PDB file of C-alpha atoms in Angstrom:
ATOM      1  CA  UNK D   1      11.316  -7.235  11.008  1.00  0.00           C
ATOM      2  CA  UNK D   2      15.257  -8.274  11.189  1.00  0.00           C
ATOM      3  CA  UNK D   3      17.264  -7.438  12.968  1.00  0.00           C
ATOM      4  CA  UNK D   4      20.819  -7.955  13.720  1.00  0.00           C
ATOM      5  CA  UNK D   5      21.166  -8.401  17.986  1.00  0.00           C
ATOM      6  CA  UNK D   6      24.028  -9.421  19.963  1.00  0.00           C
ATOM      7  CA  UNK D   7      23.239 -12.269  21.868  1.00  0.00           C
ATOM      8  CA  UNK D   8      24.701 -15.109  24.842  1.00  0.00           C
ATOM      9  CA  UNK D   9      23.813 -18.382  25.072  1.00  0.00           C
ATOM     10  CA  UNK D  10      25.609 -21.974  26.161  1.00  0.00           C
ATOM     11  CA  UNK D  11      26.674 -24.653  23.510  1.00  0.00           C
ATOM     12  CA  UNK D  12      28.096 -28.289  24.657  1.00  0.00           C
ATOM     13  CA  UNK D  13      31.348 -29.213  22.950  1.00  0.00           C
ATOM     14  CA  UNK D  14      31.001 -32.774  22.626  1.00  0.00           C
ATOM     15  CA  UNK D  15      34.495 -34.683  23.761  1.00  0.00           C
ATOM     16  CA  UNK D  16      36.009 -35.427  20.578  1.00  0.00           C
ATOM     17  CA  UNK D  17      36.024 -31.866  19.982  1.00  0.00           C
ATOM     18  CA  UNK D  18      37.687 -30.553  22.942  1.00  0.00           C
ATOM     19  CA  UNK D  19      41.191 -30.392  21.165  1.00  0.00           C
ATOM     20  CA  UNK D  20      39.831 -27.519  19.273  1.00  0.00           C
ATOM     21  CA  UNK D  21      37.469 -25.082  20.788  1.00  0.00           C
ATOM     22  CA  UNK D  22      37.605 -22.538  18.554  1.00  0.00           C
ATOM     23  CA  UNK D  23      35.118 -19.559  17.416  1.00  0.00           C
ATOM     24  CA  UNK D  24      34.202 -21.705  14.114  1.00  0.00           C
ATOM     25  CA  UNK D  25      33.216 -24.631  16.197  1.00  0.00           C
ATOM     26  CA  UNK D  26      31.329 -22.568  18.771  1.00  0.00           C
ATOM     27  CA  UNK D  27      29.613 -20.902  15.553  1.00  0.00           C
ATOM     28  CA  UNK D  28      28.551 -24.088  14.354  1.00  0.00           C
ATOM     29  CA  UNK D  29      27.148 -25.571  17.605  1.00  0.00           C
ATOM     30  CA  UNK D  30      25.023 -22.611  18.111  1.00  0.00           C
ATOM     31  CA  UNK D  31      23.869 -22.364  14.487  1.00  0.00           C
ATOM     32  CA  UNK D  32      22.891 -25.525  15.018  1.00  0.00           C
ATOM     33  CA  UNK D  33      21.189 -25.231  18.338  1.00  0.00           C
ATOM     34  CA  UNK D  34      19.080 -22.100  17.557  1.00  0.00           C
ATOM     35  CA  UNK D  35      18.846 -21.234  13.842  1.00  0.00           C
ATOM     36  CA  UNK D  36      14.976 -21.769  13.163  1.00  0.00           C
ATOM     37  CA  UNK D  37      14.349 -21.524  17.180  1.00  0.00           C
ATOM     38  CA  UNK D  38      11.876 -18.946  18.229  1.00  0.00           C
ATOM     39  CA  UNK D  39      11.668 -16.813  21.146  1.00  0.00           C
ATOM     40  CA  UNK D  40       9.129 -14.424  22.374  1.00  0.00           C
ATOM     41  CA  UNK D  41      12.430 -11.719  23.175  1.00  0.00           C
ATOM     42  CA  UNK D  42      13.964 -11.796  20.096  1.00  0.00           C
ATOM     43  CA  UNK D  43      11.562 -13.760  17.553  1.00  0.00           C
ATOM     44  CA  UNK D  44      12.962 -16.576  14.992  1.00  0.00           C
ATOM     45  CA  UNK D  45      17.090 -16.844  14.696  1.00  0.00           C
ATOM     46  CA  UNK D  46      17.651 -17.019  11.462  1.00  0.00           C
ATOM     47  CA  UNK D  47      21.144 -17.254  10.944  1.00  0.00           C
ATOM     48  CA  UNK D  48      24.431 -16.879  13.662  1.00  0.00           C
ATOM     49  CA  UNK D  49      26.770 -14.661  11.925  1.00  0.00           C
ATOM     50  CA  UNK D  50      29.672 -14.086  14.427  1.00  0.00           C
ATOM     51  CA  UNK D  51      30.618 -15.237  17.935  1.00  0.00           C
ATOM     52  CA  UNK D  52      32.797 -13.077  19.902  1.00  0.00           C
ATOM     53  CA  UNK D  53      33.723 -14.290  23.024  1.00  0.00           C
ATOM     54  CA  UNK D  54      33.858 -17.930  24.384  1.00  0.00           C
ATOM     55  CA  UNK D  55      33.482 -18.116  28.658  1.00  0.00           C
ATOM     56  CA  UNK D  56      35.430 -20.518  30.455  1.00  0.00           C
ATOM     57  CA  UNK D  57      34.280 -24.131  30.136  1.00  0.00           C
ATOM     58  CA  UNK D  58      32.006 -25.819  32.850  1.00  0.00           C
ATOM     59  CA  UNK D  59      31.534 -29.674  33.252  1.00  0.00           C
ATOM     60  CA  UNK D  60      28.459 -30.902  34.346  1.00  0.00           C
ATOM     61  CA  UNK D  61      28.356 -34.137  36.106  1.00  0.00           C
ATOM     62  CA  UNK D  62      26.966 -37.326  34.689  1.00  0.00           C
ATOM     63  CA  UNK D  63      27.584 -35.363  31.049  1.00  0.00           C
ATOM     64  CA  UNK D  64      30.074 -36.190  28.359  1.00  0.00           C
ATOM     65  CA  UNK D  65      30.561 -32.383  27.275  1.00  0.00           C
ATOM     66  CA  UNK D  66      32.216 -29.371  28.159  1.00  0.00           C
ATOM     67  CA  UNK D  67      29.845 -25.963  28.248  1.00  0.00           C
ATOM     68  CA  UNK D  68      30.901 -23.150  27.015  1.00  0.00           C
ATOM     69  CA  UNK D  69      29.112 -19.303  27.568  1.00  0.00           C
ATOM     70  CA  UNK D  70      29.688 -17.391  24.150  1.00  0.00           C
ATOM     71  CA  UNK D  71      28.162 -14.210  23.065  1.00  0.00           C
ATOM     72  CA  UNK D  72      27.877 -13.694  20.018  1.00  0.00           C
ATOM     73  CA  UNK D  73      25.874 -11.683  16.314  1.00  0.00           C
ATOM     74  CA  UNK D  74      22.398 -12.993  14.961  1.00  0.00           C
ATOM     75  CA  UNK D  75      20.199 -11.899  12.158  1.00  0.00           C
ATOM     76  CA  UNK D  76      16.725 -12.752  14.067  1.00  0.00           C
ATOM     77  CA  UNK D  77      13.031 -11.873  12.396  1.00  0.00           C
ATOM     78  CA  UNK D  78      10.933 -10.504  14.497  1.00  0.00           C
ATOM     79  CA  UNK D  79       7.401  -9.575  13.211  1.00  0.00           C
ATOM     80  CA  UNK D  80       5.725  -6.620  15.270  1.00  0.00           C
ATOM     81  CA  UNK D  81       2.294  -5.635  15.849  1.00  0.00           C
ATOM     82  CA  UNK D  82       1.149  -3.375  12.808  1.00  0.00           C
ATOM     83  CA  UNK D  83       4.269  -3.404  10.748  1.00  0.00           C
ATOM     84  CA  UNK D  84       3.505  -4.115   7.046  1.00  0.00           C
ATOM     85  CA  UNK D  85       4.782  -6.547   5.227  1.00  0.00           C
ATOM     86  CA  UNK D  86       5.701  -7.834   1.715  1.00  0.00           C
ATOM     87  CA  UNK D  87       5.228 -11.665   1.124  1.00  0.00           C
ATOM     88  CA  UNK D  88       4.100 -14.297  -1.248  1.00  0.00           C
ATOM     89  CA  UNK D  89       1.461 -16.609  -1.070  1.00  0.00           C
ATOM     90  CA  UNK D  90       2.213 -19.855  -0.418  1.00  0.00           C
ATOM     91  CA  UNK D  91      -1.378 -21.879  -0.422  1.00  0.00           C
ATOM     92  CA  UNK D  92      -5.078 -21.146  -0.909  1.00  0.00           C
ATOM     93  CA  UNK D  93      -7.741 -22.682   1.155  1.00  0.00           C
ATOM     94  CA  UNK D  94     -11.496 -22.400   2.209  1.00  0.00           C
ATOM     95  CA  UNK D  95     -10.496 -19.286   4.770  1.00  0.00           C
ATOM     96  CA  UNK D  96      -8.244 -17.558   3.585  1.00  0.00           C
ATOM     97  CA  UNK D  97      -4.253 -17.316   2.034  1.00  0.00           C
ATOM     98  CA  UNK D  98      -1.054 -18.580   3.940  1.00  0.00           C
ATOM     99  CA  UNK D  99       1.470 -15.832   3.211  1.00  0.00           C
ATOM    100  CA  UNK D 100       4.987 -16.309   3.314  1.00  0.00           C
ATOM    101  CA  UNK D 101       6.800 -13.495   5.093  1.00  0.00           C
ATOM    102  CA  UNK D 102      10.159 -14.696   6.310  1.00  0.00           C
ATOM    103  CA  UNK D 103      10.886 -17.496   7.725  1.00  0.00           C
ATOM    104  CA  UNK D 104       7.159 -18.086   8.663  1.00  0.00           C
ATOM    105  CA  UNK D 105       3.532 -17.347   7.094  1.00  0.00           C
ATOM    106  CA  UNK D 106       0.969 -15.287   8.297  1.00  0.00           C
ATOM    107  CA  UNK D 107      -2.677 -16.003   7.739  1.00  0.00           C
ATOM    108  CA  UNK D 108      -4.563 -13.291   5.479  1.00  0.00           C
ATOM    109  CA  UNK D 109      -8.142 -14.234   6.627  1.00  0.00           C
ATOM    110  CA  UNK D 110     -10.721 -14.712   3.573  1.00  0.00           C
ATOM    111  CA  UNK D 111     -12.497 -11.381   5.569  1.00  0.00           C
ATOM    112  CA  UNK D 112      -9.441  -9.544   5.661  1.00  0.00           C
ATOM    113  CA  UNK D 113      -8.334  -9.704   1.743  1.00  0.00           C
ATOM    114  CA  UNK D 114     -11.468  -7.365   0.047  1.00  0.00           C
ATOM    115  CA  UNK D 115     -14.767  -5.907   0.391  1.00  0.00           C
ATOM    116  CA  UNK D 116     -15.916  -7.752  -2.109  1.00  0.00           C
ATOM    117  CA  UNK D 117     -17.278 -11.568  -2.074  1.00  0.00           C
ATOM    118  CA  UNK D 118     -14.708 -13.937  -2.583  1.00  0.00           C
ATOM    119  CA  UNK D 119     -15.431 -17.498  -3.157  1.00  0.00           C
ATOM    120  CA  UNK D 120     -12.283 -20.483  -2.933  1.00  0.00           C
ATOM    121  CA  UNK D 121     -11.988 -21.915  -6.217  1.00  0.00           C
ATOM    122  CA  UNK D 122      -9.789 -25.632  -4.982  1.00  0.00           C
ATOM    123  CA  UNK D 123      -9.215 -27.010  -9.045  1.00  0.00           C
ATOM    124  CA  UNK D 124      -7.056 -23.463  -9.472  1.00  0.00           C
ATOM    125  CA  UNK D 125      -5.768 -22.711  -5.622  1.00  0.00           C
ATOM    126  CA  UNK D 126      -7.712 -19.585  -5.651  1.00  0.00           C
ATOM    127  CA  UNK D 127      -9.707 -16.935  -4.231  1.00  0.00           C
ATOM    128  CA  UNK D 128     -11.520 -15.338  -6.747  1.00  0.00           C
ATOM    129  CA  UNK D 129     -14.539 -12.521  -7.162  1.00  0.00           C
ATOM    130  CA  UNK D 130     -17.329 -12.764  -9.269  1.00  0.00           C
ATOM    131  CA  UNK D 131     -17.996  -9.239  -9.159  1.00  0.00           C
ATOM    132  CA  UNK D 132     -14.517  -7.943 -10.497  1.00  0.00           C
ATOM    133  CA  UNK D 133     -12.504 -10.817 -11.653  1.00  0.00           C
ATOM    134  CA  UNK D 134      -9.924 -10.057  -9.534  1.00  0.00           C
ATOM    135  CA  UNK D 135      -8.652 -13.419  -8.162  1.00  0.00           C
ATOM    136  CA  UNK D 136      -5.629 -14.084  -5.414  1.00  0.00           C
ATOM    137  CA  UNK D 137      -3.780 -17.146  -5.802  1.00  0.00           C
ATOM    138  CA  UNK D 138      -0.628 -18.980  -4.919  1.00  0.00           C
ATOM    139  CA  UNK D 139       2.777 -17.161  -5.986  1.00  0.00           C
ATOM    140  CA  UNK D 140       0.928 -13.493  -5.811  1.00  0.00           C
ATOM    141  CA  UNK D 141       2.949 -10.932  -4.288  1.00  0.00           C
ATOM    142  CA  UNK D 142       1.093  -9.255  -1.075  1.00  0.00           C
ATOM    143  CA  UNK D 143       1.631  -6.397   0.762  1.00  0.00           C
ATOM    144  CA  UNK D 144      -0.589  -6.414   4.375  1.00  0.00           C
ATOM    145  CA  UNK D 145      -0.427  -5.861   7.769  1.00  0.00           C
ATOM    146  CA  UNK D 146       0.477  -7.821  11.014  1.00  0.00           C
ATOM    147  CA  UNK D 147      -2.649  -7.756  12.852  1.00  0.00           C
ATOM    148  CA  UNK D 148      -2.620 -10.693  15.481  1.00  0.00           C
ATOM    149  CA  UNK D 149       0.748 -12.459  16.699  1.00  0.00           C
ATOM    150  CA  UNK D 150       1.266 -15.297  18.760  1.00  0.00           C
ATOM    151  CA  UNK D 151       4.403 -16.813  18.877  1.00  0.00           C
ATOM    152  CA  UNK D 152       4.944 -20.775  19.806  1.00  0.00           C
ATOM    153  CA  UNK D 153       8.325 -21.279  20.986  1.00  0.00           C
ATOM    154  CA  UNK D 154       8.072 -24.652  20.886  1.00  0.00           C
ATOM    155  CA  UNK D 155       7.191 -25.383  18.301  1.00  0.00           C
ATOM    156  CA  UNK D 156       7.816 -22.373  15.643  1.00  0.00           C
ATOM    157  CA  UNK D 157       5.868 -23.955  12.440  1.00  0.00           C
ATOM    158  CA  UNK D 158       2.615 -23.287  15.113  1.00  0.00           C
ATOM    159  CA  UNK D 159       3.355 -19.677  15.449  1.00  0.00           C
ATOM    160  CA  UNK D 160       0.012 -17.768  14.144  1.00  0.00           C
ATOM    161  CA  UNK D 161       0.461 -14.333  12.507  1.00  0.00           C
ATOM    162  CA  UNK D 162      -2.835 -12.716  11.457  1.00  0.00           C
ATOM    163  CA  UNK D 163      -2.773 -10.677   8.676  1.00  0.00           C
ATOM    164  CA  UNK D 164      -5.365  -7.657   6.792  1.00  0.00           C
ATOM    165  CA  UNK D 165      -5.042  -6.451   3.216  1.00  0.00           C
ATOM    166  CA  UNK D 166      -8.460  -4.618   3.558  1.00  0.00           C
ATOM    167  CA  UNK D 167      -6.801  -0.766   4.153  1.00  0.00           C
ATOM    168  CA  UNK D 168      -5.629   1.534   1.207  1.00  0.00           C
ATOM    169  CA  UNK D 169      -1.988   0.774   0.144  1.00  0.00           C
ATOM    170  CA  UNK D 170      -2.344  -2.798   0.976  1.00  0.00           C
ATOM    171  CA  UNK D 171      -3.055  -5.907  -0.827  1.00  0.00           C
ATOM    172  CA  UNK D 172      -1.926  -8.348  -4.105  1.00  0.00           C
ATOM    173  CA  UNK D 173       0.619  -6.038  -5.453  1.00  0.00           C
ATOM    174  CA  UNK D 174      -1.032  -6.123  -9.157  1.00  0.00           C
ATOM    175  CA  UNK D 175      -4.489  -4.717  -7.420  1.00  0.00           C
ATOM    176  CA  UNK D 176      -2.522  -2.598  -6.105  1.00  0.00           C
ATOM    177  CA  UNK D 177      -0.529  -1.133  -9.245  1.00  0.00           C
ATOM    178  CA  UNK D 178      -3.809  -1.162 -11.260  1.00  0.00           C
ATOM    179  CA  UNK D 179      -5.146   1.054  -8.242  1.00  0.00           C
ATOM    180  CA  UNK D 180      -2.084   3.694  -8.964  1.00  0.00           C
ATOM    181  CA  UNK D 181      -2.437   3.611 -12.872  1.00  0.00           C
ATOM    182  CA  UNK D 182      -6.504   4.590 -12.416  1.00  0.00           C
ATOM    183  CA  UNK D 183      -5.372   7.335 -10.030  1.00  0.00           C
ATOM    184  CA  UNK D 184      -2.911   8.561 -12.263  1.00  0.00           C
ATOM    185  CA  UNK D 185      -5.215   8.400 -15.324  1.00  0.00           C
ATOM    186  CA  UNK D 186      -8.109  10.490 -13.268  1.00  0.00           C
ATOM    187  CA  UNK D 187      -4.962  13.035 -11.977  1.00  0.00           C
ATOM    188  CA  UNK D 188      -4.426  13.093 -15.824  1.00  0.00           C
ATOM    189  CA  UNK D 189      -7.742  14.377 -16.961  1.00  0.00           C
ATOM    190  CA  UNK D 190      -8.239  16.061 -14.234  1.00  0.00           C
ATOM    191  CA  UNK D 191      -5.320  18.770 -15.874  1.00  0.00           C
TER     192      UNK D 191
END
């Protein structure tokens, strides 16, 4: 999910800068360029960490700036097909739970939390069942798995990441927990 990639991309050094092109700047201009970007290759940037070489500048005509060529280290998320994940809910509605798993949230489909029958509950931003009181809301700690993953490069915040809690060893991490403590209980007697 991250990763830490070398990477090479071009930053303009606006004029007043010029005097000083150094690695700080150059770290700064691309942090600011392409942390929160996302690309299909490498998935969201989320933080340049260390640039290591700076090209030769090039000046474009009918442009102010000077562009410079650096490679350089980035800590990038990149969600992949099946992986499972840990994340938090962030909101509840009709369809399902937005999860929160890095810098962007996946959608855990109503269909694809339980077996059972769960029914939205909008006064307490909550899915809840009627036929075990178990109830998923906002701040509960999931574990699922990436299902479905389209990434907008454009604009990242449109990204869709489908997600399923509905195999063993997935799902709100207290369901899960209370599913260990019955096994263990059952092991137990079983002696």
């Amino acid at each position: 999910m991250y990763k830490r990639v070398r990477l090479k991309d071009t930053v303009e050094v606006p004029p007043e800068e010029l005097g000083d092109v150094s690695p700080e700047l150059v770290k700064k201009l691309l942090q600011d360029k392409l942390e929160g970007r996302m690309d299909e290759e490498v998935g969201s940037v989320v933080s340049v960490t260390e640039v290591h070489d700076i090209g030769e500048g090039t000046v474009l005509p009918n442009r102010p700036g000077v562009y410079y060529e650096a490679d350089f280290d980035a800590v990038t998320f990149d969600p992949q097909m099946q992986e499972v994940v840990d994340g938090t809910v962030v909101e509840v509605v009709e369809f399902g739970a937005f999860v929160g798993i890095g810098p962007v949230d996946g959608l855990l489909h109503v269909s694809q939390i339980s077996d059972e029958y769960l029914a939205f509950d909008a006064e307490n931003q909550r899915l809840s069942s009627n036929e075990s009181d178990r109830a998923l809301g906002v701040e509960d700690a999931v574990r699922a798995r990436i299902v479905t993953k389209s990434i907008d490069e454009r604009n990242p915040r449109d990204s869709k990441i489908g997600l399923t809690a509905k195999q063993p060893g997935l799902g709100k991490h207290g369901w899960l927990e209370e599913e260990h403590e019955k096994r263990e209980a059952t092991t137990a007697e079983g002696e």
